[in-house]
Amino acid sequence: MKHAKSVQVALLARTPVLGQVKRRLAKDIGRTRALECYRLLLQNALEATLPFTTTIWTEGRTEIWGEIAPGHRLKKQPPGDLGHKMLTALNEGAKLVIGADVPLMSVDYIYRALDYIATQQDVVVGPTEDGGYCLIGMNEPREYLFENIAWGTDHVLEQTLTRAAELDLQVFLLPTLWDVDTSADYQRWKQGNPTDKVFEV
């Protein structure tokens, strides 16, 4: 894709603060290790978006982002559920929205998504193994794809695809990735990311 910097990407992320990220995971591995994991996953997501004009839509404190992601635009996530947050980002010009906790998120994955919505499809989705998705992009924001979805369950992708079909939208599914939510996910991630470094904020 030419002129990547003209493409707006939205990254939904929590501010990486001890006790405020990966709370479900922290119950199993402790808050410090959960923070360490999230910081590294977030850094991977930021690297994946470097070719593009990226806005970080954050939940939590904002003052430390200048150190974590210098040069990135920052906006506060609006109140409401995940669907409303993503729809807001798309309505404000993002071509696609990605999550911050996907180990295999990459520049190539994002380029592939953008190529499909630029040339062939109405909607592109990056599925995750837990029945949700880690990326969604479209040429024209469609509110119906984000309303009354059972966020946080294994029905998210299924419900989204059903609604896209009802709107007669063409959808391209990217390869399925996985995110880090449980201790099993953490061990899977650690196998490819051994580190003794601990982050404290």
mmCIF file of C-alpha atoms in Angstrom:
data_model
loop_
_atom_site.group_PDB
_atom_site.id
_atom_site.type_symbol
_atom_site.label_atom_id
_atom_site.label_comp_id
_atom_site.label_asym_id
_atom_site.label_seq_id
_atom_site.Cartn_x
_atom_site.Cartn_y
_atom_site.Cartn_z
ATOM 1 C CA MET A 1 0.000 0.000 0.000
ATOM 2 C CA LYS A 2 1.293 3.410 -0.964
ATOM 3 C CA HIS A 3 1.211 6.442 1.330
ATOM 4 C CA ALA A 4 0.792 4.432 4.519
ATOM 5 C CA LYS A 5 1.130 7.563 6.650
ATOM 6 C CA SER A 6 -2.142 8.825 5.197
ATOM 7 C CA VAL A 7 -3.947 5.836 6.716
ATOM 8 C CA GLN A 8 -5.386 6.314 10.196
ATOM 9 C CA VAL A 9 -5.219 3.387 12.599
ATOM 10 C CA ALA A 10 -6.813 3.356 16.053
ATOM 11 C CA LEU A 11 -5.130 1.391 18.840
ATOM 12 C CA LEU A 12 -7.353 0.730 21.852
ATOM 13 C CA ALA A 13 -5.226 0.412 24.971
ATOM 14 C CA ARG A 14 -5.278 0.822 28.708
ATOM 15 C CA THR A 15 -2.584 2.945 30.285
ATOM 16 C CA PRO A 16 -0.010 0.403 31.551
ATOM 17 C CA VAL A 17 -0.225 0.999 35.288
ATOM 18 C CA LEU A 18 0.284 -1.615 37.997
ATOM 19 C CA GLY A 19 -3.046 -3.115 39.008
ATOM 20 C CA GLN A 20 -4.972 -1.475 36.169
ATOM 21 C CA VAL A 21 -4.236 -3.855 33.285
ATOM 22 C CA LYS A 22 -4.858 -7.544 32.693
ATOM 23 C CA ARG A 23 -6.729 -7.897 35.996
ATOM 24 C CA ARG A 24 -8.064 -11.346 35.153
ATOM 25 C CA LEU A 25 -4.560 -12.543 34.316
ATOM 26 C CA ALA A 26 -3.143 -10.828 37.403
ATOM 27 C CA LYS A 27 -5.276 -13.035 39.641
ATOM 28 C CA ASP A 28 -3.245 -16.016 38.426
ATOM 29 C CA ILE A 29 0.264 -14.609 37.867
ATOM 30 C CA GLY A 30 0.348 -11.465 40.010
ATOM 31 C CA ARG A 31 -0.002 -7.803 39.148
ATOM 32 C CA THR A 32 3.673 -7.208 38.382
ATOM 33 C CA ARG A 33 3.959 -9.999 35.845
ATOM 34 C CA ALA A 34 0.627 -9.020 34.304
ATOM 35 C CA LEU A 35 1.921 -5.475 33.870
ATOM 36 C CA GLU A 36 5.184 -6.729 32.383
ATOM 37 C CA CYS A 37 3.261 -8.834 29.901
ATOM 38 C CA TYR A 38 0.938 -5.994 28.921
ATOM 39 C CA ARG A 39 3.784 -3.513 28.443
ATOM 40 C CA LEU A 40 5.563 -5.840 26.030
ATOM 41 C CA LEU A 41 2.383 -6.655 24.124
ATOM 42 C CA LEU A 42 1.594 -2.966 23.879
ATOM 43 C CA GLN A 43 5.080 -2.239 22.557
ATOM 44 C CA ASN A 44 4.570 -4.885 19.887
ATOM 45 C CA ALA A 45 1.271 -3.275 18.861
ATOM 46 C CA LEU A 46 2.902 0.155 18.675
ATOM 47 C CA GLU A 47 5.668 -1.219 16.463
ATOM 48 C CA ALA A 48 3.070 -2.822 14.201
ATOM 49 C CA THR A 49 1.426 0.569 13.639
ATOM 50 C CA LEU A 50 4.591 2.595 12.997
ATOM 51 C CA PRO A 51 4.076 2.994 9.220
ATOM 52 C CA PHE A 52 0.644 4.506 9.766
ATOM 53 C CA THR A 53 -0.860 7.554 11.437
ATOM 54 C CA THR A 54 -1.835 5.982 14.736
ATOM 55 C CA THR A 55 -4.086 7.350 17.436
ATOM 56 C CA ILE A 56 -3.951 5.629 20.804
ATOM 57 C CA TRP A 57 -7.401 5.591 22.340
ATOM 58 C CA THR A 58 -6.581 5.162 25.993
ATOM 59 C CA GLU A 59 -8.429 4.272 29.148
ATOM 60 C CA GLY A 60 -6.697 5.454 32.297
ATOM 61 C CA ARG A 61 -3.997 7.982 33.126
ATOM 62 C CA THR A 62 -2.621 9.948 30.197
ATOM 63 C CA GLU A 63 0.484 11.667 31.554
ATOM 64 C CA ILE A 64 2.886 8.750 31.059
ATOM 65 C CA TRP A 65 2.071 8.132 27.391
ATOM 66 C CA GLY A 66 4.606 10.684 26.223
ATOM 67 C CA GLU A 67 7.341 8.377 27.489
ATOM 68 C CA ILE A 68 5.726 5.150 26.329
ATOM 69 C CA ALA A 69 4.710 6.226 22.827
ATOM 70 C CA PRO A 70 6.356 9.513 21.870
ATOM 71 C CA GLY A 71 4.957 11.058 18.719
ATOM 72 C CA HIS A 72 1.649 9.214 18.807
ATOM 73 C CA ARG A 73 -1.634 11.043 18.994
ATOM 74 C CA LEU A 74 -3.622 10.323 22.133
ATOM 75 C CA LYS A 75 -7.343 10.420 22.828
ATOM 76 C CA LYS A 76 -9.409 9.334 25.788
ATOM 77 C CA GLN A 77 -11.801 6.487 25.161
ATOM 78 C CA PRO A 78 -15.410 7.635 25.412
ATOM 79 C CA PRO A 79 -17.773 6.200 28.025
ATOM 80 C CA GLY A 80 -19.697 3.156 26.935
ATOM 81 C CA ASP A 81 -19.048 -0.412 25.902
ATOM 82 C CA LEU A 82 -16.315 -1.686 23.594
ATOM 83 C CA GLY A 83 -18.549 -1.368 20.556
ATOM 84 C CA HIS A 84 -19.167 2.316 21.204
ATOM 85 C CA LYS A 85 -15.437 2.932 21.692
ATOM 86 C CA MET A 86 -14.541 1.281 18.383
ATOM 87 C CA LEU A 87 -17.359 2.970 16.489
ATOM 88 C CA THR A 88 -16.255 6.355 17.827
ATOM 89 C CA ALA A 89 -12.711 5.781 16.561
ATOM 90 C CA LEU A 90 -13.998 4.762 13.123
ATOM 91 C CA ASN A 91 -16.361 7.740 12.958
ATOM 92 C CA GLU A 92 -13.400 10.010 13.665
ATOM 93 C CA GLY A 93 -11.491 8.793 10.644
ATOM 94 C CA ALA A 94 -9.765 5.516 11.535
ATOM 95 C CA LYS A 95 -9.759 2.925 8.763
ATOM 96 C CA LEU A 96 -9.298 0.150 11.255
ATOM 97 C CA VAL A 97 -9.147 -0.512 14.981
ATOM 98 C CA ILE A 98 -6.794 -2.965 16.674
ATOM 99 C CA GLY A 99 -6.301 -4.265 20.192
ATOM 100 C CA ALA A 100 -3.144 -4.010 22.269
ATOM 101 C CA ASP A 101 -2.709 -7.538 23.625
ATOM 102 C CA VAL A 102 -2.155 -9.728 20.570
ATOM 103 C CA PRO A 103 1.329 -11.272 20.363
ATOM 104 C CA LEU A 104 1.234 -11.876 16.607
ATOM 105 C CA MET A 105 -0.061 -8.461 15.568
ATOM 106 C CA SER A 106 2.303 -7.153 12.886
ATOM 107 C CA VAL A 107 2.837 -4.537 10.210
ATOM 108 C CA ASP A 108 2.135 -7.152 7.522
ATOM 109 C CA TYR A 109 -1.145 -8.157 9.181
ATOM 110 C CA ILE A 110 -2.314 -4.554 9.189
ATOM 111 C CA TYR A 111 -1.176 -3.972 5.593
ATOM 112 C CA ARG A 112 -3.127 -7.027 4.501
ATOM 113 C CA ALA A 113 -6.261 -5.747 6.223
ATOM 114 C CA LEU A 114 -5.915 -2.342 4.592
ATOM 115 C CA ASP A 115 -5.310 -3.842 1.169
ATOM 116 C CA TYR A 116 -8.557 -5.796 1.335
ATOM 117 C CA ILE A 117 -10.771 -2.908 2.378
ATOM 118 C CA ALA A 118 -9.086 -0.678 -0.204
ATOM 119 C CA THR A 119 -9.659 -3.020 -3.131
ATOM 120 C CA GLN A 120 -12.155 -5.786 -2.473
ATOM 121 C CA GLN A 121 -14.166 -5.919 0.734
ATOM 122 C CA ASP A 122 -16.550 -3.745 2.752
ATOM 123 C CA VAL A 123 -15.296 -5.063 6.090
ATOM 124 C CA VAL A 124 -12.162 -6.867 7.222
ATOM 125 C CA VAL A 125 -11.915 -8.719 10.532
ATOM 126 C CA GLY A 126 -9.002 -10.313 12.362
ATOM 127 C CA PRO A 127 -10.523 -13.198 14.363
ATOM 128 C CA THR A 128 -9.121 -14.462 17.644
ATOM 129 C CA GLU A 129 -9.169 -18.017 18.942
ATOM 130 C CA ASP A 130 -11.538 -17.103 21.802
ATOM 131 C CA GLY A 131 -14.381 -16.188 19.455
ATOM 132 C CA GLY A 132 -13.742 -12.459 19.329
ATOM 133 C CA TYR A 133 -11.592 -10.324 17.090
ATOM 134 C CA CYS A 134 -8.440 -8.236 17.418
ATOM 135 C CA LEU A 135 -8.881 -6.050 14.333
ATOM 136 C CA ILE A 136 -11.788 -4.598 12.436
ATOM 137 C CA GLY A 137 -11.698 -2.229 9.500
ATOM 138 C CA MET A 138 -14.179 -0.808 7.036
ATOM 139 C CA ASN A 139 -14.590 1.924 4.475
ATOM 140 C CA GLU A 140 -17.805 3.230 5.994
ATOM 141 C CA PRO A 141 -18.575 2.894 9.729
ATOM 142 C CA ARG A 142 -21.641 0.752 10.338
ATOM 143 C CA GLU A 143 -23.238 1.282 13.719
ATOM 144 C CA TYR A 144 -25.221 -1.948 13.515
ATOM 145 C CA LEU A 145 -22.023 -4.021 13.677
ATOM 146 C CA PHE A 146 -21.269 -2.652 17.154
ATOM 147 C CA GLU A 147 -24.639 -2.390 18.887
ATOM 148 C CA ASN A 148 -25.784 -4.934 21.494
ATOM 149 C CA ILE A 149 -22.931 -7.352 20.856
ATOM 150 C CA ALA A 150 -22.073 -9.734 23.719
ATOM 151 C CA TRP A 151 -18.607 -8.237 24.237
ATOM 152 C CA GLY A 152 -16.162 -10.381 26.154
ATOM 153 C CA THR A 153 -17.831 -13.647 25.147
ATOM 154 C CA ASP A 154 -17.114 -16.270 22.498
ATOM 155 C CA HIS A 155 -20.106 -15.020 20.477
ATOM 156 C CA VAL A 156 -18.585 -11.701 19.371
ATOM 157 C CA LEU A 157 -17.282 -12.792 15.977
ATOM 158 C CA GLU A 158 -20.356 -14.861 15.183
ATOM 159 C CA GLN A 159 -22.720 -11.997 16.023
ATOM 160 C CA THR A 160 -20.639 -9.510 14.038
ATOM 161 C CA LEU A 161 -20.579 -11.706 10.927
ATOM 162 C CA THR A 162 -24.321 -12.334 11.195
ATOM 163 C CA ARG A 163 -24.991 -8.617 11.275
ATOM 164 C CA ALA A 164 -22.641 -7.974 8.362
ATOM 165 C CA ALA A 165 -24.577 -10.571 6.343
ATOM 166 C CA GLU A 166 -27.863 -8.869 7.249
ATOM 167 C CA LEU A 167 -26.427 -5.632 5.833
ATOM 168 C CA ASP A 168 -25.229 -7.506 2.725
ATOM 169 C CA LEU A 169 -21.628 -6.518 3.408
ATOM 170 C CA GLN A 170 -18.664 -8.374 1.985
ATOM 171 C CA VAL A 171 -16.356 -9.488 4.806
ATOM 172 C CA PHE A 172 -12.788 -10.754 4.558
ATOM 173 C CA LEU A 173 -11.448 -12.786 7.474
ATOM 174 C CA LEU A 174 -7.736 -12.501 8.169
ATOM 175 C CA PRO A 175 -5.806 -15.403 9.716
ATOM 176 C CA THR A 176 -6.906 -16.171 13.265
ATOM 177 C CA LEU A 177 -4.637 -14.804 16.005
ATOM 178 C CA TRP A 178 -4.784 -15.119 19.797
ATOM 179 C CA ASP A 179 -4.651 -12.711 22.704
ATOM 180 C CA VAL A 180 -3.336 -13.051 26.234
ATOM 181 C CA ASP A 181 -6.133 -13.298 28.792
ATOM 182 C CA THR A 182 -5.462 -16.404 30.882
ATOM 183 C CA SER A 183 -2.500 -18.053 32.585
ATOM 184 C CA ALA A 184 -2.427 -20.628 29.769
ATOM 185 C CA ASP A 185 -2.180 -17.783 27.238
ATOM 186 C CA TYR A 186 0.575 -16.254 29.333
ATOM 187 C CA GLN A 187 2.614 -19.450 29.316
ATOM 188 C CA ARG A 188 2.146 -19.744 25.571
ATOM 189 C CA TRP A 189 3.337 -16.161 25.150
ATOM 190 C CA LYS A 190 6.293 -16.631 27.509
ATOM 191 C CA GLN A 191 7.606 -19.536 25.448
ATOM 192 C CA GLY A 192 8.297 -17.096 22.637
ATOM 193 C CA ASN A 193 9.152 -14.071 24.778
ATOM 194 C CA PRO A 194 11.483 -15.096 27.619
ATOM 195 C CA THR A 195 12.397 -12.080 29.720
ATOM 196 C CA ASP A 196 13.299 -11.253 33.293
ATOM 197 C CA LYS A 197 12.592 -7.578 32.859
ATOM 198 C CA VAL A 198 9.930 -6.130 35.149
ATOM 199 C CA PHE A 199 8.161 -2.838 34.501
ATOM 200 C CA GLU A 200 6.811 -0.655 37.298
ATOM 201 C CA VAL A 201 4.807 2.542 36.803
#
